[in-house]
Coordinates of C-alpha atoms in Angstrom, one line a residue:
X1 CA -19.3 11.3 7.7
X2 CA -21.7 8.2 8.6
X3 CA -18.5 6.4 8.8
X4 CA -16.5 8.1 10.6
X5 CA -19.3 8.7 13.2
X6 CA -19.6 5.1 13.8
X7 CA -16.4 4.6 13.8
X8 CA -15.9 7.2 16.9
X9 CA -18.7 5.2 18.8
X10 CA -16.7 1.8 17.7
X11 CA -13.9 3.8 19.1
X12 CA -15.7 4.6 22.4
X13 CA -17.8 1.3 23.4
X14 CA -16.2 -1.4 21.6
X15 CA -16.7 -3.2 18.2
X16 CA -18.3 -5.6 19.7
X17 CA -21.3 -3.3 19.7
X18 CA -21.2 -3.6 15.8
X19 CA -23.0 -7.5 16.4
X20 CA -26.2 -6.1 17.4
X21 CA -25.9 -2.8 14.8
X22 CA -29.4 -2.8 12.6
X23 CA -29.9 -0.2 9.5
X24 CA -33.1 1.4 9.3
X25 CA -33.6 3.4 5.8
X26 CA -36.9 5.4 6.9
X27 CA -36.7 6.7 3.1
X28 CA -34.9 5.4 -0.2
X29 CA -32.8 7.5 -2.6
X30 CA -30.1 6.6 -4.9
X31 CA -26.9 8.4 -3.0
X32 CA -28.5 6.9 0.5
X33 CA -28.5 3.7 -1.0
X34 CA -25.1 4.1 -2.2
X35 CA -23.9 5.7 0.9
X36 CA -25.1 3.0 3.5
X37 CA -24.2 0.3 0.7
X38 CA -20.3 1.5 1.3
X39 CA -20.7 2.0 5.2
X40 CA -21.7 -1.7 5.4
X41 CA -18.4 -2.8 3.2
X42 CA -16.3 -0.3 5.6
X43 CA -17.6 -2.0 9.0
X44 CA -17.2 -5.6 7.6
X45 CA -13.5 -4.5 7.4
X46 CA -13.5 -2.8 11.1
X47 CA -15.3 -5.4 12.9
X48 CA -12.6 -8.0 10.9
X49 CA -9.8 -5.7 12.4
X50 CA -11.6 -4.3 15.4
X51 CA -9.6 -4.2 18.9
X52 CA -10.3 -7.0 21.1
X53 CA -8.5 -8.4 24.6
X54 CA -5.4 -10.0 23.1
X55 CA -4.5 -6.9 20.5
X56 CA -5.1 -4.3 23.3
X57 CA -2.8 -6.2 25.6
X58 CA 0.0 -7.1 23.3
X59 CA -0.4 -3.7 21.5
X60 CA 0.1 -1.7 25.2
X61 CA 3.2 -4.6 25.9
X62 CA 4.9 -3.5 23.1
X63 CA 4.2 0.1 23.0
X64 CA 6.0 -0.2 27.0
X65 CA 8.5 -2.6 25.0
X66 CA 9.2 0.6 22.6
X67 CA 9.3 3.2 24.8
X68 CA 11.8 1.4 27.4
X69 CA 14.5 0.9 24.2
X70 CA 13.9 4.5 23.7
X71 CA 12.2 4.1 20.1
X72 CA 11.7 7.8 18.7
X73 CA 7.8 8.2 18.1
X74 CA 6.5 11.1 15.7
X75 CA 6.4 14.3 17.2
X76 CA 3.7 16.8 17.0
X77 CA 2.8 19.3 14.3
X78 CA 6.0 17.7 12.4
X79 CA 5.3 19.7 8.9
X80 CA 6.5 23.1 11.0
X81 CA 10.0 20.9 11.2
X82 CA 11.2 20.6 7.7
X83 CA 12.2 23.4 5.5
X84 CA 10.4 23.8 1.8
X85 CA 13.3 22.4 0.4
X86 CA 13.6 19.3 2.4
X87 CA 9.4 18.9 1.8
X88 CA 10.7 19.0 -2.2
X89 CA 12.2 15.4 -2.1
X90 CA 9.7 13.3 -3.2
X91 CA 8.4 10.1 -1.4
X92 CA 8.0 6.5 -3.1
X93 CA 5.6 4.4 -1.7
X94 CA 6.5 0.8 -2.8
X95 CA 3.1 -1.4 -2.2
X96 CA 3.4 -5.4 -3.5
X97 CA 0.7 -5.0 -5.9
X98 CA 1.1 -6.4 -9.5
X99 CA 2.3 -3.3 -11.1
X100 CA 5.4 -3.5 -9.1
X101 CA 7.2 -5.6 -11.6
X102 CA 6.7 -3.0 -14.3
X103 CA 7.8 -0.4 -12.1
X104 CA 11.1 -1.4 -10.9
X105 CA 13.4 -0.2 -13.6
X106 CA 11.8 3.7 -12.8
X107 CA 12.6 2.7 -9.0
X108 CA 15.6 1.9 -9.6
X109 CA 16.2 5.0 -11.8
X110 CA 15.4 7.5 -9.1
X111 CA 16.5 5.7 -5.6
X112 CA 19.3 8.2 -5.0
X113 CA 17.3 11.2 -5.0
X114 CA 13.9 10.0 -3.8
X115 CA 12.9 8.4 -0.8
X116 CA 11.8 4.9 -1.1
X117 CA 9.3 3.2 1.2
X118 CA 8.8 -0.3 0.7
X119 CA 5.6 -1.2 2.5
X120 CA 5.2 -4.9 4.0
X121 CA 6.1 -7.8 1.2
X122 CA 7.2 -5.4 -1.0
X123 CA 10.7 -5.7 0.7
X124 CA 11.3 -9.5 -0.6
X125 CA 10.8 -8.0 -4.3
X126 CA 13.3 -5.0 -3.7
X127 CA 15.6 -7.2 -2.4
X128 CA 15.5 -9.1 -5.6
X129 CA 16.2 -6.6 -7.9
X130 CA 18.9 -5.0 -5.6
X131 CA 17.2 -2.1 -4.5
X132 CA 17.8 -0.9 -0.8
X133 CA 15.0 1.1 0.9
X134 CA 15.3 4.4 3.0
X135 CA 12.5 2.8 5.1
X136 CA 10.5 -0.1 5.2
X137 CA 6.8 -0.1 6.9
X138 CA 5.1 -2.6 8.4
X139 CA 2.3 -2.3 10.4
X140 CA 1.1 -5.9 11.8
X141 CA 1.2 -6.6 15.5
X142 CA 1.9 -9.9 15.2
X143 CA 4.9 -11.5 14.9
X144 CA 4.5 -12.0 10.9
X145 CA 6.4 -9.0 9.8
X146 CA 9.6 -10.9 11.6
X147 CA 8.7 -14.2 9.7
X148 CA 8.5 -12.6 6.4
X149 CA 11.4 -10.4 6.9
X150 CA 13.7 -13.6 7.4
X151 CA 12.2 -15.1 4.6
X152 CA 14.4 -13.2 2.3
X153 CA 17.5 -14.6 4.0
X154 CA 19.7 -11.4 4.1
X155 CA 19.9 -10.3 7.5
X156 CA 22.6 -7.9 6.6
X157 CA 20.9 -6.7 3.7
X158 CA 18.1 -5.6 6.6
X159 CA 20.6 -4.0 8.9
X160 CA 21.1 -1.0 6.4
X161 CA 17.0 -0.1 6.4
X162 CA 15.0 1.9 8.7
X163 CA 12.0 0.2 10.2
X164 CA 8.8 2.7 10.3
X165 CA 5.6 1.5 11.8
X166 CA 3.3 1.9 14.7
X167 CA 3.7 1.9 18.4
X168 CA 2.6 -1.8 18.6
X169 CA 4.9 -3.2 16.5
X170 CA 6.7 -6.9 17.8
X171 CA 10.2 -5.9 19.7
X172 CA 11.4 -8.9 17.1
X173 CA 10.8 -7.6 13.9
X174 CA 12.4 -4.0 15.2
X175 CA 16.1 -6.1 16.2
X176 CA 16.2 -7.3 12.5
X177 CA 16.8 -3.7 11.4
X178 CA 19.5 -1.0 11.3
X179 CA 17.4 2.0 13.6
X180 CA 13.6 2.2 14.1
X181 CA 11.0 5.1 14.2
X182 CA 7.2 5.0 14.8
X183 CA 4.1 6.7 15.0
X184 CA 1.0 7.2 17.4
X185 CA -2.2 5.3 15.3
X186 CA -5.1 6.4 16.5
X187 CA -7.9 4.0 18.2
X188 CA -5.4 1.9 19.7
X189 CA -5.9 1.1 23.5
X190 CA -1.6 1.6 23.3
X191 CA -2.2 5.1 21.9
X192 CA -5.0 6.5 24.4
X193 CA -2.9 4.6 27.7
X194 CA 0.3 5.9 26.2
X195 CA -0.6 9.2 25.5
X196 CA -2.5 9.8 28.7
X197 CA 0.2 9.0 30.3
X198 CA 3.0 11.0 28.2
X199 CA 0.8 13.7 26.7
X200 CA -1.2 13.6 23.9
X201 CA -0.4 17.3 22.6
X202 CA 3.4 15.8 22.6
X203 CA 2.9 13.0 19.8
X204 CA 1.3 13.3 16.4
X205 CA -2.0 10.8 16.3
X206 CA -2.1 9.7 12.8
X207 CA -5.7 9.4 11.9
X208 CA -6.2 7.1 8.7
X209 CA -3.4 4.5 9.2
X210 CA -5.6 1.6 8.6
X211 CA -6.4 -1.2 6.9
X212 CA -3.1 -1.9 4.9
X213 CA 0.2 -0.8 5.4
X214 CA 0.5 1.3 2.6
X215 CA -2.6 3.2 4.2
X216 CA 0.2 4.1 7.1
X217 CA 2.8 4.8 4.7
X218 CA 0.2 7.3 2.9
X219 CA -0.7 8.7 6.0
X220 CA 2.7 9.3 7.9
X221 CA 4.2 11.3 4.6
X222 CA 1.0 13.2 4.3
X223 CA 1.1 14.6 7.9
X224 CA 5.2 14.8 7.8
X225 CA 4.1 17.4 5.2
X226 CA 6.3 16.0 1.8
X227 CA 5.0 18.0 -1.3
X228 CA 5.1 14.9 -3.7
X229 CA 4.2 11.2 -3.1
X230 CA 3.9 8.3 -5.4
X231 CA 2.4 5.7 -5.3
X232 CA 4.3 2.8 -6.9
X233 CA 2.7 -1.2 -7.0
X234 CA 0.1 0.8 -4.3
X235 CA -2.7 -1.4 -6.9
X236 CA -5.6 -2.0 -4.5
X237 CA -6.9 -4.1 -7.4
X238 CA -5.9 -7.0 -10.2
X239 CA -6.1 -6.6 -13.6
X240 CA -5.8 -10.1 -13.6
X241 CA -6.8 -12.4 -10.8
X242 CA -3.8 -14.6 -10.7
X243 CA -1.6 -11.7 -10.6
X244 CA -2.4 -10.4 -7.3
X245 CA 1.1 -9.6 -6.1
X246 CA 4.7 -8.9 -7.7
X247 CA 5.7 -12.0 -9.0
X248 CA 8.8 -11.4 -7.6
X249 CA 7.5 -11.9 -3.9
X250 CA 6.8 -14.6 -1.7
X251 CA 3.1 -15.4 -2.6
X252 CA 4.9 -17.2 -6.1
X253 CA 7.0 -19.9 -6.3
X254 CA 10.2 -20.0 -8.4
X255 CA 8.4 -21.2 -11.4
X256 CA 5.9 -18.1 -11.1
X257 CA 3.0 -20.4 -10.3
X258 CA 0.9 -18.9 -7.4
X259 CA 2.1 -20.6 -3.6
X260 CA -1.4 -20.8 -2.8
X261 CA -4.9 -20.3 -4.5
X262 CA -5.4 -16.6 -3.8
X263 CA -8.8 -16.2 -5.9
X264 CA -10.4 -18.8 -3.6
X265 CA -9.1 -17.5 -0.1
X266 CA -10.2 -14.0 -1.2
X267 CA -13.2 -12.8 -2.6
X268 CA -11.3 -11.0 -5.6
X269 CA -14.7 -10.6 -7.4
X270 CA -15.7 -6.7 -7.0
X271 CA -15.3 -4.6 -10.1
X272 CA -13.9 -0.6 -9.2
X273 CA -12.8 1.6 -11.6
X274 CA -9.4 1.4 -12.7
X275 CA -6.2 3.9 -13.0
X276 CA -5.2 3.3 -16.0
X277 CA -8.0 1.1 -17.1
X278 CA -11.4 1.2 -17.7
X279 CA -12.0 -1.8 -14.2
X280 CA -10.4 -3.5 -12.3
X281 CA -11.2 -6.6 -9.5
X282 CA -10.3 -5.9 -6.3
X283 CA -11.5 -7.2 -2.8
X284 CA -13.3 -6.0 0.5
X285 CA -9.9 -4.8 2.5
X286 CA -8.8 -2.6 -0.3
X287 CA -11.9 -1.3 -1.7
X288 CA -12.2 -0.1 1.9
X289 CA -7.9 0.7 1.9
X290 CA -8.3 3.1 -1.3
X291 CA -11.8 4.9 0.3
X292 CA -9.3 5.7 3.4
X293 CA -6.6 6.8 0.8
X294 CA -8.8 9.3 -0.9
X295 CA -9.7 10.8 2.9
X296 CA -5.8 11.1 3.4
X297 CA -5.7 12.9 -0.3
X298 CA -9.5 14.9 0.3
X299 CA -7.7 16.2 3.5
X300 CA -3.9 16.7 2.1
X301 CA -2.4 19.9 3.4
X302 CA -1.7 23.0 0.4
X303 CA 0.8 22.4 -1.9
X304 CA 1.2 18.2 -1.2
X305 CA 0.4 16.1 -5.0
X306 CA -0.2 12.6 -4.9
X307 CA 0.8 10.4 -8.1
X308 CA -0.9 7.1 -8.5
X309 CA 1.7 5.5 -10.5
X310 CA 0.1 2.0 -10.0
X311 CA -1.8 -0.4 -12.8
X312 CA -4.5 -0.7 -11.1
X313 CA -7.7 1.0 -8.5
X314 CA -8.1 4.7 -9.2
X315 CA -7.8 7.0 -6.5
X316 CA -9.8 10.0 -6.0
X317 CA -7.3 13.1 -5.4
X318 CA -4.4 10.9 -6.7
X319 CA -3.2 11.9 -10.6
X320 CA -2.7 9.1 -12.8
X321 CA 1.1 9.0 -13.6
X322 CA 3.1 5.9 -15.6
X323 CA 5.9 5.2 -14.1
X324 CA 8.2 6.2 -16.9
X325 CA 7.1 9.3 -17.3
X326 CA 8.3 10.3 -13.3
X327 CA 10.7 13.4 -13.4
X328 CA 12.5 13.7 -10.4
X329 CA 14.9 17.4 -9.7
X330 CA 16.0 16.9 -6.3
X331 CA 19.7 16.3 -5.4
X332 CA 21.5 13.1 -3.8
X333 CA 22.8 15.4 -1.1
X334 CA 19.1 17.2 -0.4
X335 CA 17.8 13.7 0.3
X336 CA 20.3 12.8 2.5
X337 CA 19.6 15.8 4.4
X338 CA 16.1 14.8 4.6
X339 CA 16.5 11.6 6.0
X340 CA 18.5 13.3 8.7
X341 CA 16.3 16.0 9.9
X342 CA 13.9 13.2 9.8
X343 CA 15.4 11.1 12.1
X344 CA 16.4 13.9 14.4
X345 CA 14.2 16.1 14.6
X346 CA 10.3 14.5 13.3
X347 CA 10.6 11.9 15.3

């Protein structure tokens, strides 16, 4: 609740106020300790990713970008839109953390009759092992997500994905892919210009889409209203500290050596609990990433399950799950429907 609070005022006078922000504890107890301990860890991360002049200006360019190529944005109350059947076929949500590589085989098992999200880098590891998304997410404003995407050197391989992200996402990265669809974040100078303009009651504003792309991933299939979602390489956390990523992406080299020094560039050295561990290290961003998780799970509709499938943070409201022990009952033809309505009618 502190959190959020703040976050409202960050919201409604700028981050910037955040530089002259003091804490005064008038008293001490052991869950207020704990309590502001967290809030200070949270607005590191939002004064790190906080709006300033540049974002707001690109971010409202290539909202007007979006909207002038006629990009379908999520509509509101969009869990009234699918039918309980269509909510049945379960959701993959492919993040880049280490896990990935022992969960590719169970990907690969189940593609045709779940839908599979590969979220940012995770792509260039799919594409190794031949799998083809439903949708890939990325939610960076900046033209990165086009520079990674060409890093896997496929463009035709790209051509048969659907790009989901946010309304600020670079016009760029959207021409490198087959059809695009994206969402309303909220706290965006592009969403409260866009939406004053079009309507806010129109759109669905999705409310916890920060600070890692599988953050929006969790978020969007939580408010499309899906019944089932795992979380697959989603680690938030290392096991071990030079095996921060799928090996089969672009932070290793051939060899499998690291391309760069990861430990050193990020403070890897916070200890959370783990899934399917006792600990595990982890870093600032997602400690923060899986606290805005568990509000996504805290605040999942009636009947939605989340599976953490992923070696390595646990999640509060998220069940533990191995990946080869996922069961999946839906049909080939009931996910294809999905997709469809999806397309057609969600967005």
């Amino acid at each position: 609740n502190l959190f959020r609070d703040l976050l409202n005022q960050f919201y409604a006078v700028g981050p910037y106020i955040l530089n002259s922000t003091y804490f005064y504890q008038s008293y001490y107890n052991a869950s207020l300790n704990g309590a502001i301990g967290q809030l200070r860890e949270q607005l590191q991360v939002v004064i790190s990713m906080g709006e300033y002049f540049d974002h707001a200006y690109y971010g409202i360019s290539h909202t007007r970008e979006g909207l002038r190529r006629k990009i379908p944005v999520l509509a509101a109350n969009p869990k009234n839109k699918l039918s309980y059947d269509e909510k049945e076929v379960p959701i993959f949500i492919v993040g880049n953390g280490p896990s990935l590589d022992s969960s590719i085989e169970s990907i690969k098992e189940w593609q045709e009759q779940a839908i599979v999200v590969s979220c940012g880098t995770a792509l260039q590891a799919l594409h190794r092992q031949g799998i083809t998304p439903d949708f890939h997410a990325e939610i960076e404003q900046n033209r990165s997500t086009f520079d990674w995407a060409v890093m896997i050197d496929d463009l035709d391989y790209l051509k048969k994905i659907t790009l989901i992200s946010c309304n600020g996402i670079h016009p760029d990265t959207c021409d490198l892919y087959k059809d695009v669809l994206v969402a309303f974040k909220e706290g965006e100078s592009s969403t409260v210009s866009a939406t004053q303009v079009l309507g806010r009651d129109n759109f669905a504003l999705l409310h916890n889409a920060f600070p890692t792309v599988s953050n929006f991933a969790c978020d969007l299939f939580s408010t499309i209203g899906f019944s089932t979602i795992y979380l697959l390489g989603v680690d938030l956390g290392f096991v071990d500290v030079k095996h921060h990523h799928s090996k089969l992406s672009g932070y290793y080299l051939e060899d499998g050596k690291e391309s760069y020094d990861y430990a050193k560039t990020a403070n890897t050295s916070l200890v959370v609990p783990g899934n399917f561990r006792a600990n595990v290290n982890t870093k600032h961003e997602f400690k923060v990433s899986r606290q805005i998780i568990e509000q996504v799970t805290a605040a999942k509709p009636k009947g939605q399950e989340f599976f953490n499938c992923s070696d390595g943070a646990r999640i509060q409201g998220a069940l533990p799950l191995r990946p080869d022990e996922l069961l999946v009952v839906t049909t080939e033809q009931q996910k294809r429907q999905t997709i469809k309505k999806l397309k057609k009618h969600i967005f």
